[in-house]
Amino acid sequence: MRRFFFSFVLTGSLAGAFAPPAGTQPPRDDSAPGVAPKDNVKMDDATKKAVDKALKYLADRQEADGAWASGNTAITGFVLLAFMANGHMPNQGDYGRHVAKGVRHLCSAARADGYLVGARGGNMYCHGMATLALTQAYGMTGDEDVKKVTKRAIDLIVKTQNNEGGWRYDPSPTGADISVTIMQVMALRGAKDAGVHVPDKVMRDALKYVNRCYDKKSGGYKYQPFSAGAGYARTAAGVCVLQLCGEYDADEIKKAVEFLTKTGDDQGHFWYGHYYACHAMNQVGGELWEKYYKRMRDQLLAPGFQKGTGEWHDIYREAAYGPTYQTAIAVLILSVPTHYLPIYQK
């Protein structure tokens, strides 16, 4: 997390036929190994109202070209996921036209090699998040135009995996760290679920790299294998990688979840950390997920935290990335129980 993936923004300031969700998987047998226990988490009326206000805020801030945050493909990806997590798909739902326009923007931002960074630039953080958003749009609509761009974006991820099994900031197989790696793994898993080919070896090698970042002493995950100290956001990312690679019963998950529960928050990467933690804890399921969701719901809906105009903008935690970024992630956290997004399905 040491190099921020939205910094370039700060310095510079689909239509398609609706088809059955390609990425929807049949429900897993609850008694089978690796299947998360059922939970009782639902979105109550207060949460739905908060989300509705937030989505209106986000819709009102879409730019003329379909982007958000001055063309930042990562933040645009986060916002699109927030809409899709609440059933708004390209040209479907109250905000369907906003989603369609945003998806078209991401498709138009793709370079010839598939790199999704747009005219303002970016890095592999941005590429991974934008690619994930496209995998979910394709998985939920079957749009062939989106598939073409998604496939090129996934091919770029495959080609830029380094010899350790991870990824770093640039689209080249050089260094690696856990925070860039998790973004690529989420995109790869989203693509697999949607029927886009991803070589099994790529996922296996990514898992090997993340396992090297595991800190046995604390039970958490480090930024890189030889970094000092585990952190909340990095640990949430590590758990997600294991789950996305199918290692639901890995011994490391139990200790890592204990680390997350004990640590509670990462003030330096609050929103980023909980974006992954909500996914990780949802996959763990049961009482741990129920307690986590209630804690986050109570925190996000605390009086005065969400502004009257619908946005979240905590000036003490990742404030530099702006209210659009914070609001999109808050919506995603609160909306996990809907399970609209294929990536959030168990």
mmCIF file of N, CA and C in Angstrom, residues 176-273:
data_model
loop_
_atom_site.group_PDB
_atom_site.id
_atom_site.type_symbol
_atom_site.label_atom_id
_atom_site.label_comp_id
_atom_site.label_asym_id
_atom_site.label_seq_id
_atom_site.Cartn_x
_atom_site.Cartn_y
_atom_site.Cartn_z
ATOM 1 N N ALA A 176 6.871 -7.172 -7.479
ATOM 2 C CA ALA A 176 5.564 -7.646 -7.007
ATOM 3 C C ALA A 176 5.318 -7.149 -5.593
ATOM 4 N N ASP A 177 4.066 -6.936 -5.248
ATOM 5 C CA ASP A 177 3.651 -6.663 -3.873
ATOM 6 C C ASP A 177 2.219 -7.164 -3.726
ATOM 7 N N ILE A 178 1.784 -7.342 -2.493
ATOM 8 C CA ILE A 178 0.490 -7.989 -2.261
ATOM 9 C C ILE A 178 -0.690 -7.108 -2.670
ATOM 10 N N SER A 179 -0.533 -5.771 -2.564
ATOM 11 C CA SER A 179 -1.675 -4.908 -2.852
ATOM 12 C C SER A 179 -1.978 -4.812 -4.337
ATOM 13 N N VAL A 180 -0.945 -4.782 -5.182
ATOM 14 C CA VAL A 180 -1.190 -4.808 -6.624
ATOM 15 C C VAL A 180 -1.634 -6.208 -7.045
ATOM 16 N N THR A 181 -1.044 -7.215 -6.428
ATOM 17 C CA THR A 181 -1.360 -8.602 -6.786
ATOM 18 C C THR A 181 -2.824 -8.943 -6.528
ATOM 19 N N ILE A 182 -3.377 -8.523 -5.382
ATOM 20 C CA ILE A 182 -4.770 -8.864 -5.091
ATOM 21 C C ILE A 182 -5.706 -8.263 -6.136
ATOM 22 N N MET A 183 -5.393 -7.078 -6.631
ATOM 23 C CA MET A 183 -6.281 -6.484 -7.640
ATOM 24 C C MET A 183 -6.302 -7.301 -8.926
ATOM 25 N N GLN A 184 -5.145 -7.830 -9.288
ATOM 26 C CA GLN A 184 -5.105 -8.643 -10.506
ATOM 27 C C GLN A 184 -5.810 -9.980 -10.279
ATOM 28 N N VAL A 185 -5.659 -10.558 -9.083
ATOM 29 C CA VAL A 185 -6.303 -11.839 -8.786
ATOM 30 C C VAL A 185 -7.819 -11.692 -8.796
ATOM 31 N N MET A 186 -8.335 -10.590 -8.256
ATOM 32 C CA MET A 186 -9.789 -10.389 -8.292
ATOM 33 C C MET A 186 -10.283 -10.300 -9.729
ATOM 34 N N ALA A 187 -9.530 -9.582 -10.564
ATOM 35 C CA ALA A 187 -9.918 -9.471 -11.974
ATOM 36 C C ALA A 187 -9.862 -10.832 -12.658
ATOM 37 N N LEU A 188 -8.832 -11.607 -12.367
ATOM 38 C CA LEU A 188 -8.692 -12.934 -12.973
ATOM 39 C C LEU A 188 -9.834 -13.852 -12.548
ATOM 40 N N ARG A 189 -10.184 -13.815 -11.262
ATOM 41 C CA ARG A 189 -11.272 -14.668 -10.785
ATOM 42 C C ARG A 189 -12.599 -14.221 -11.389
ATOM 43 N N GLY A 190 -12.796 -12.898 -11.485
ATOM 44 C CA GLY A 190 -14.008 -12.401 -12.125
ATOM 45 C C GLY A 190 -14.118 -12.870 -13.559
ATOM 46 N N ALA A 191 -12.977 -12.899 -14.250
ATOM 47 C CA ALA A 191 -12.963 -13.359 -15.639
ATOM 48 C C ALA A 191 -13.282 -14.846 -15.728
ATOM 49 N N LYS A 192 -12.672 -15.644 -14.850
ATOM 50 C CA LYS A 192 -12.939 -17.094 -14.848
ATOM 51 C C LYS A 192 -14.420 -17.366 -14.625
ATOM 52 N N ASP A 193 -15.003 -16.667 -13.657
ATOM 53 C CA ASP A 193 -16.422 -16.865 -13.360
ATOM 54 C C ASP A 193 -17.310 -16.500 -14.540
ATOM 55 N N ALA A 194 -16.839 -15.541 -15.346
ATOM 56 C CA ALA A 194 -17.632 -15.084 -16.489
ATOM 57 C C ALA A 194 -17.364 -15.904 -17.742
ATOM 58 N N GLY A 195 -16.473 -16.887 -17.667
ATOM 59 C CA GLY A 195 -16.198 -17.754 -18.801
ATOM 60 C C GLY A 195 -15.045 -17.312 -19.679
ATOM 61 N N VAL A 196 -14.270 -16.320 -19.228
ATOM 62 C CA VAL A 196 -13.075 -15.898 -19.960
ATOM 63 C C VAL A 196 -11.902 -16.763 -19.498
ATOM 64 N N HIS A 197 -11.141 -17.284 -20.445
ATOM 65 C CA HIS A 197 -10.083 -18.229 -20.100
ATOM 66 C C HIS A 197 -8.960 -17.571 -19.306
ATOM 67 N N VAL A 198 -8.606 -18.210 -18.195
ATOM 68 C CA VAL A 198 -7.459 -17.812 -17.388
ATOM 69 C C VAL A 198 -6.658 -19.080 -17.100
ATOM 70 N N PRO A 199 -5.382 -19.133 -17.493
ATOM 71 C CA PRO A 199 -4.584 -20.336 -17.236
ATOM 72 C C PRO A 199 -4.521 -20.656 -15.743
ATOM 73 N N ASP A 200 -4.718 -21.917 -15.399
ATOM 74 C CA ASP A 200 -4.676 -22.312 -13.993
ATOM 75 C C ASP A 200 -3.337 -21.984 -13.347
ATOM 76 N N LYS A 201 -2.275 -22.068 -14.107
ATOM 77 C CA LYS A 201 -0.937 -21.816 -13.567
ATOM 78 C C LYS A 201 -0.803 -20.383 -13.059
ATOM 79 N N VAL A 202 -1.482 -19.457 -13.709
ATOM 80 C CA VAL A 202 -1.405 -18.060 -13.282
ATOM 81 C C VAL A 202 -1.954 -17.915 -11.864
ATOM 82 N N MET A 203 -3.082 -18.547 -11.586
ATOM 83 C CA MET A 203 -3.669 -18.477 -10.249
ATOM 84 C C MET A 203 -2.804 -19.223 -9.230
ATOM 85 N N ARG A 204 -2.262 -20.365 -9.633
ATOM 86 C CA ARG A 204 -1.406 -21.124 -8.714
ATOM 87 C C ARG A 204 -0.165 -20.324 -8.337
ATOM 88 N N ASP A 205 0.433 -19.667 -9.324
ATOM 89 C CA ASP A 205 1.642 -18.897 -9.052
ATOM 90 C C ASP A 205 1.337 -17.666 -8.203
ATOM 91 N N ALA A 206 0.181 -17.049 -8.422
ATOM 92 C CA ALA A 206 -0.221 -15.909 -7.600
ATOM 93 C C ALA A 206 -0.395 -16.345 -6.146
ATOM 94 N N LEU A 207 -0.981 -17.506 -5.960
ATOM 95 C CA LEU A 207 -1.161 -18.037 -4.615
ATOM 96 C C LEU A 207 0.184 -18.284 -3.937
ATOM 97 N N LYS A 208 1.141 -18.810 -4.690
ATOM 98 C CA LYS A 208 2.475 -19.047 -4.129
ATOM 99 C C LYS A 208 3.111 -17.744 -3.658
ATOM 100 N N TYR A 209 2.949 -16.686 -4.465
ATOM 101 C CA TYR A 209 3.544 -15.409 -4.069
ATOM 102 C C TYR A 209 2.897 -14.893 -2.786
ATOM 103 N N VAL A 210 1.581 -14.914 -2.726
ATOM 104 C CA VAL A 210 0.883 -14.396 -1.556
ATOM 105 C C VAL A 210 1.221 -15.214 -0.319
ATOM 106 N N ASN A 211 1.370 -16.517 -0.465
ATOM 107 C CA ASN A 211 1.757 -17.352 0.670
ATOM 108 C C ASN A 211 3.122 -16.959 1.220
ATOM 109 N N ARG A 212 3.991 -16.446 0.365
ATOM 110 C CA ARG A 212 5.303 -15.983 0.821
ATOM 111 C C ARG A 212 5.200 -14.696 1.627
ATOM 112 N N CYS A 213 4.092 -13.982 1.488
ATOM 113 C CA CYS A 213 3.879 -12.748 2.252
ATOM 114 C C CYS A 213 3.254 -13.013 3.617
ATOM 115 N N TYR A 214 2.932 -14.257 3.900
ATOM 116 C CA TYR A 214 2.277 -14.603 5.165
ATOM 117 C C TYR A 214 3.271 -14.517 6.317
ATOM 118 N N ASP A 215 2.836 -13.924 7.417
ATOM 119 C CA ASP A 215 3.658 -13.784 8.609
ATOM 120 C C ASP A 215 3.140 -14.753 9.675
ATOM 121 N N LYS A 216 3.835 -15.852 9.862
ATOM 122 C CA LYS A 216 3.369 -16.898 10.773
ATOM 123 C C LYS A 216 3.235 -16.401 12.205
ATOM 124 N N LYS A 217 4.097 -15.489 12.599
ATOM 125 C CA LYS A 217 4.085 -15.020 13.985
ATOM 126 C C LYS A 217 2.792 -14.298 14.325
ATOM 127 N N SER A 218 2.354 -13.396 13.459
ATOM 128 C CA SER A 218 1.154 -12.599 13.746
ATOM 129 C C SER A 218 -0.112 -13.193 13.141
ATOM 130 N N GLY A 219 0.046 -13.999 12.096
ATOM 131 C CA GLY A 219 -1.119 -14.525 11.391
ATOM 132 C C GLY A 219 -1.611 -13.608 10.295
ATOM 133 N N GLY A 220 -0.924 -12.466 10.124
ATOM 134 C CA GLY A 220 -1.317 -11.519 9.092
ATOM 135 C C GLY A 220 -0.442 -11.617 7.858
ATOM 136 N N TYR A 221 -0.643 -10.692 6.941
ATOM 137 C CA TYR A 221 0.116 -10.672 5.691
ATOM 138 C C TYR A 221 0.899 -9.375 5.571
ATOM 139 N N LYS A 222 2.092 -9.506 4.991
ATOM 140 C CA LYS A 222 2.990 -8.368 4.798
ATOM 141 C C LYS A 222 2.881 -7.847 3.374
ATOM 142 N N TYR A 223 3.406 -6.638 3.181
ATOM 143 C CA TYR A 223 3.358 -5.995 1.875
ATOM 144 C C TYR A 223 4.147 -6.784 0.832
ATOM 145 N N GLN A 224 5.319 -7.264 1.226
ATOM 146 C CA GLN A 224 6.175 -8.103 0.392
ATOM 147 C C GLN A 224 6.790 -9.172 1.276
ATOM 148 N N PRO A 225 7.305 -10.268 0.693
ATOM 149 C CA PRO A 225 7.808 -11.370 1.518
ATOM 150 C C PRO A 225 8.820 -10.968 2.585
ATOM 151 N N PHE A 226 9.660 -9.982 2.282
ATOM 152 C CA PHE A 226 10.699 -9.619 3.241
ATOM 153 C C PHE A 226 10.435 -8.271 3.910
ATOM 154 N N SER A 227 9.184 -7.790 3.825
ATOM 155 C CA SER A 227 8.809 -6.563 4.516
ATOM 156 C C SER A 227 8.657 -6.823 6.008
ATOM 157 N N ALA A 228 8.694 -5.755 6.780
ATOM 158 C CA ALA A 228 8.515 -5.874 8.224
ATOM 159 C C ALA A 228 7.061 -5.606 8.584
ATOM 160 N N GLY A 229 6.460 -6.526 9.304
ATOM 161 C CA GLY A 229 5.139 -6.281 9.880
ATOM 162 C C GLY A 229 3.962 -6.518 8.973
ATOM 163 N N ALA A 230 2.950 -7.170 9.550
ATOM 164 C CA ALA A 230 1.685 -7.391 8.845
ATOM 165 C C ALA A 230 0.758 -6.212 9.091
ATOM 166 N N GLY A 231 -0.219 -6.011 8.209
ATOM 167 C CA GLY A 231 -1.176 -4.924 8.352
ATOM 168 C C GLY A 231 -2.575 -5.380 8.019
ATOM 169 N N TYR A 232 -3.569 -4.594 8.437
ATOM 170 C CA TYR A 232 -4.969 -4.960 8.253
ATOM 171 C C TYR A 232 -5.326 -5.088 6.773
ATOM 172 N N ALA A 233 -5.056 -4.039 6.008
ATOM 173 C CA ALA A 233 -5.440 -4.054 4.593
ATOM 174 C C ALA A 233 -4.713 -5.170 3.848
ATOM 175 N N ARG A 234 -3.448 -5.349 4.136
ATOM 176 C CA ARG A 234 -2.673 -6.404 3.468
ATOM 177 C C ARG A 234 -3.200 -7.790 3.840
ATOM 178 N N THR A 235 -3.600 -7.948 5.106
ATOM 179 C CA THR A 235 -4.127 -9.240 5.547
ATOM 180 C C THR A 235 -5.476 -9.532 4.909
ATOM 181 N N ALA A 236 -6.327 -8.518 4.829
ATOM 182 C CA ALA A 236 -7.611 -8.711 4.150
ATOM 183 C C ALA A 236 -7.383 -9.112 2.702
ATOM 184 N N ALA A 237 -6.401 -8.481 2.061
ATOM 185 C CA ALA A 237 -6.070 -8.829 0.677
ATOM 186 C C ALA A 237 -5.567 -10.265 0.586
ATOM 187 N N GLY A 238 -4.726 -10.672 1.538
ATOM 188 C CA GLY A 238 -4.190 -12.032 1.530
ATOM 189 C C GLY A 238 -5.280 -13.082 1.660
ATOM 190 N N VAL A 239 -6.225 -12.846 2.560
ATOM 191 C CA VAL A 239 -7.343 -13.786 2.733
ATOM 192 C C VAL A 239 -8.157 -13.871 1.448
ATOM 193 N N CYS A 240 -8.376 -12.721 0.817
ATOM 194 C CA CYS A 240 -9.134 -12.722 -0.441
ATOM 195 C C CYS A 240 -8.441 -13.564 -1.497
ATOM 196 N N VAL A 241 -7.129 -13.436 -1.612
ATOM 197 C CA VAL A 241 -6.403 -14.218 -2.620
ATOM 198 C C VAL A 241 -6.597 -15.701 -2.378
ATOM 199 N N LEU A 242 -6.457 -16.146 -1.133
ATOM 200 C CA LEU A 242 -6.641 -17.561 -0.838
ATOM 201 C C LEU A 242 -8.042 -18.020 -1.237
ATOM 202 N N GLN A 243 -9.042 -17.220 -0.898
ATOM 203 C CA GLN A 243 -10.418 -17.601 -1.210
ATOM 204 C C GLN A 243 -10.676 -17.584 -2.714
ATOM 205 N N LEU A 244 -10.177 -16.565 -3.390
ATOM 206 C CA LEU A 244 -10.387 -16.454 -4.834
ATOM 207 C C LEU A 244 -9.674 -17.560 -5.594
ATOM 208 N N CYS A 245 -8.621 -18.104 -4.998
ATOM 209 C CA CYS A 245 -7.899 -19.220 -5.616
ATOM 210 C C CYS A 245 -8.441 -20.571 -5.164
ATOM 211 N N GLY A 246 -9.544 -20.556 -4.409
ATOM 212 C CA GLY A 246 -10.198 -21.799 -4.013
ATOM 213 C C GLY A 246 -9.679 -22.436 -2.747
ATOM 214 N N GLU A 247 -8.790 -21.742 -2.009
ATOM 215 C CA GLU A 247 -8.211 -22.311 -0.783
ATOM 216 C C GLU A 247 -9.061 -21.925 0.425
ATOM 217 N N TYR A 248 -10.334 -22.287 0.405
ATOM 218 C CA TYR A 248 -11.261 -21.870 1.449
ATOM 219 C C TYR A 248 -10.932 -22.453 2.820
ATOM 220 N N ASP A 249 -10.285 -23.600 2.853
ATOM 221 C CA ASP A 249 -9.998 -24.269 4.115
ATOM 222 C C ASP A 249 -8.541 -24.139 4.542
ATOM 223 N N ALA A 250 -7.802 -23.223 3.939
ATOM 224 C CA ALA A 250 -6.398 -23.041 4.289
ATOM 225 C C ALA A 250 -6.255 -22.644 5.756
ATOM 226 N N ASP A 251 -5.270 -23.238 6.423
ATOM 227 C CA ASP A 251 -5.053 -22.933 7.832
ATOM 228 C C ASP A 251 -4.755 -21.447 8.043
ATOM 229 N N GLU A 252 -4.133 -20.832 7.053
ATOM 230 C CA GLU A 252 -3.770 -19.416 7.189
ATOM 231 C C GLU A 252 -4.992 -18.508 7.332
ATOM 232 N N ILE A 253 -6.121 -18.917 6.758
ATOM 233 C CA ILE A 253 -7.306 -18.063 6.804
ATOM 234 C C ILE A 253 -7.783 -17.861 8.236
ATOM 235 N N LYS A 254 -7.814 -18.920 9.016
ATOM 236 C CA LYS A 254 -8.295 -18.808 10.398
ATOM 237 C C LYS A 254 -7.447 -17.819 11.188
ATOM 238 N N LYS A 255 -6.129 -17.945 11.098
ATOM 239 C CA LYS A 255 -5.249 -17.049 11.846
ATOM 240 C C LYS A 255 -5.336 -15.627 11.312
ATOM 241 N N ALA A 256 -5.471 -15.503 9.997
ATOM 242 C CA ALA A 256 -5.564 -14.171 9.399
ATOM 243 C C ALA A 256 -6.856 -13.481 9.824
ATOM 244 N N VAL A 257 -7.953 -14.224 9.891
ATOM 245 C CA VAL A 257 -9.222 -13.643 10.331
ATOM 246 C C VAL A 257 -9.122 -13.209 11.792
ATOM 247 N N GLU A 258 -8.423 -13.988 12.594
ATOM 248 C CA GLU A 258 -8.188 -13.588 13.985
ATOM 249 C C GLU A 258 -7.409 -12.282 14.034
ATOM 250 N N PHE A 259 -6.421 -12.152 13.152
ATOM 251 C CA PHE A 259 -5.639 -10.916 13.069
ATOM 252 C C PHE A 259 -6.551 -9.749 12.704
ATOM 253 N N LEU A 260 -7.421 -9.937 11.711
ATOM 254 C CA LEU A 260 -8.326 -8.885 11.281
ATOM 255 C C LEU A 260 -9.274 -8.476 12.416
ATOM 256 N N THR A 261 -9.818 -9.460 13.104
ATOM 257 C CA THR A 261 -10.764 -9.190 14.184
ATOM 258 C C THR A 261 -10.101 -8.425 15.315
ATOM 259 N N LYS A 262 -8.867 -8.806 15.633
ATOM 260 C CA LYS A 262 -8.129 -8.162 16.711
ATOM 261 C C LYS A 262 -7.710 -6.737 16.327
ATOM 262 N N THR A 263 -7.311 -6.549 15.074
ATOM 263 C CA THR A 263 -6.804 -5.247 14.631
ATOM 264 C C THR A 263 -7.935 -4.246 14.433
ATOM 265 N N GLY A 264 -9.016 -4.676 13.806
ATOM 266 C CA GLY A 264 -10.212 -3.841 13.672
ATOM 267 C C GLY A 264 -10.239 -2.924 12.484
ATOM 268 N N ASP A 265 -9.247 -2.066 12.327
ATOM 269 C CA ASP A 265 -9.221 -1.093 11.236
ATOM 270 C C ASP A 265 -7.766 -0.809 10.856
ATOM 271 N N ASP A 266 -7.600 -0.208 9.694
ATOM 272 C CA ASP A 266 -6.310 0.317 9.258
ATOM 273 C C ASP A 266 -6.548 1.790 8.952
ATOM 274 N N GLN A 267 -6.110 2.657 9.859
ATOM 275 C CA GLN A 267 -6.414 4.077 9.696
ATOM 276 C C GLN A 267 -5.806 4.649 8.427
ATOM 277 N N GLY A 268 -4.631 4.161 8.040
ATOM 278 C CA GLY A 268 -3.972 4.670 6.841
ATOM 279 C C GLY A 268 -4.621 4.211 5.555
ATOM 280 N N HIS A 269 -5.257 3.053 5.591
ATOM 281 C CA HIS A 269 -5.910 2.484 4.400
ATOM 282 C C HIS A 269 -7.300 1.978 4.787
ATOM 283 N N PHE A 270 -8.054 2.831 5.451
ATOM 284 C CA PHE A 270 -9.342 2.420 6.013
ATOM 285 C C PHE A 270 -10.290 1.889 4.942
ATOM 286 N N TRP A 271 -10.544 2.675 3.910
ATOM 287 C CA TRP A 271 -11.517 2.285 2.892
ATOM 288 C C TRP A 271 -10.995 1.147 2.050
ATOM 289 N N TYR A 272 -9.756 1.260 1.631
ATOM 290 C CA TYR A 272 -9.136 0.213 0.823
ATOM 291 C C TYR A 272 -9.123 -1.116 1.586
ATOM 292 N N GLY A 273 -8.769 -1.058 2.868
ATOM 293 C CA GLY A 273 -8.719 -2.276 3.670
ATOM 294 C C GLY A 273 -10.072 -2.938 3.822
#
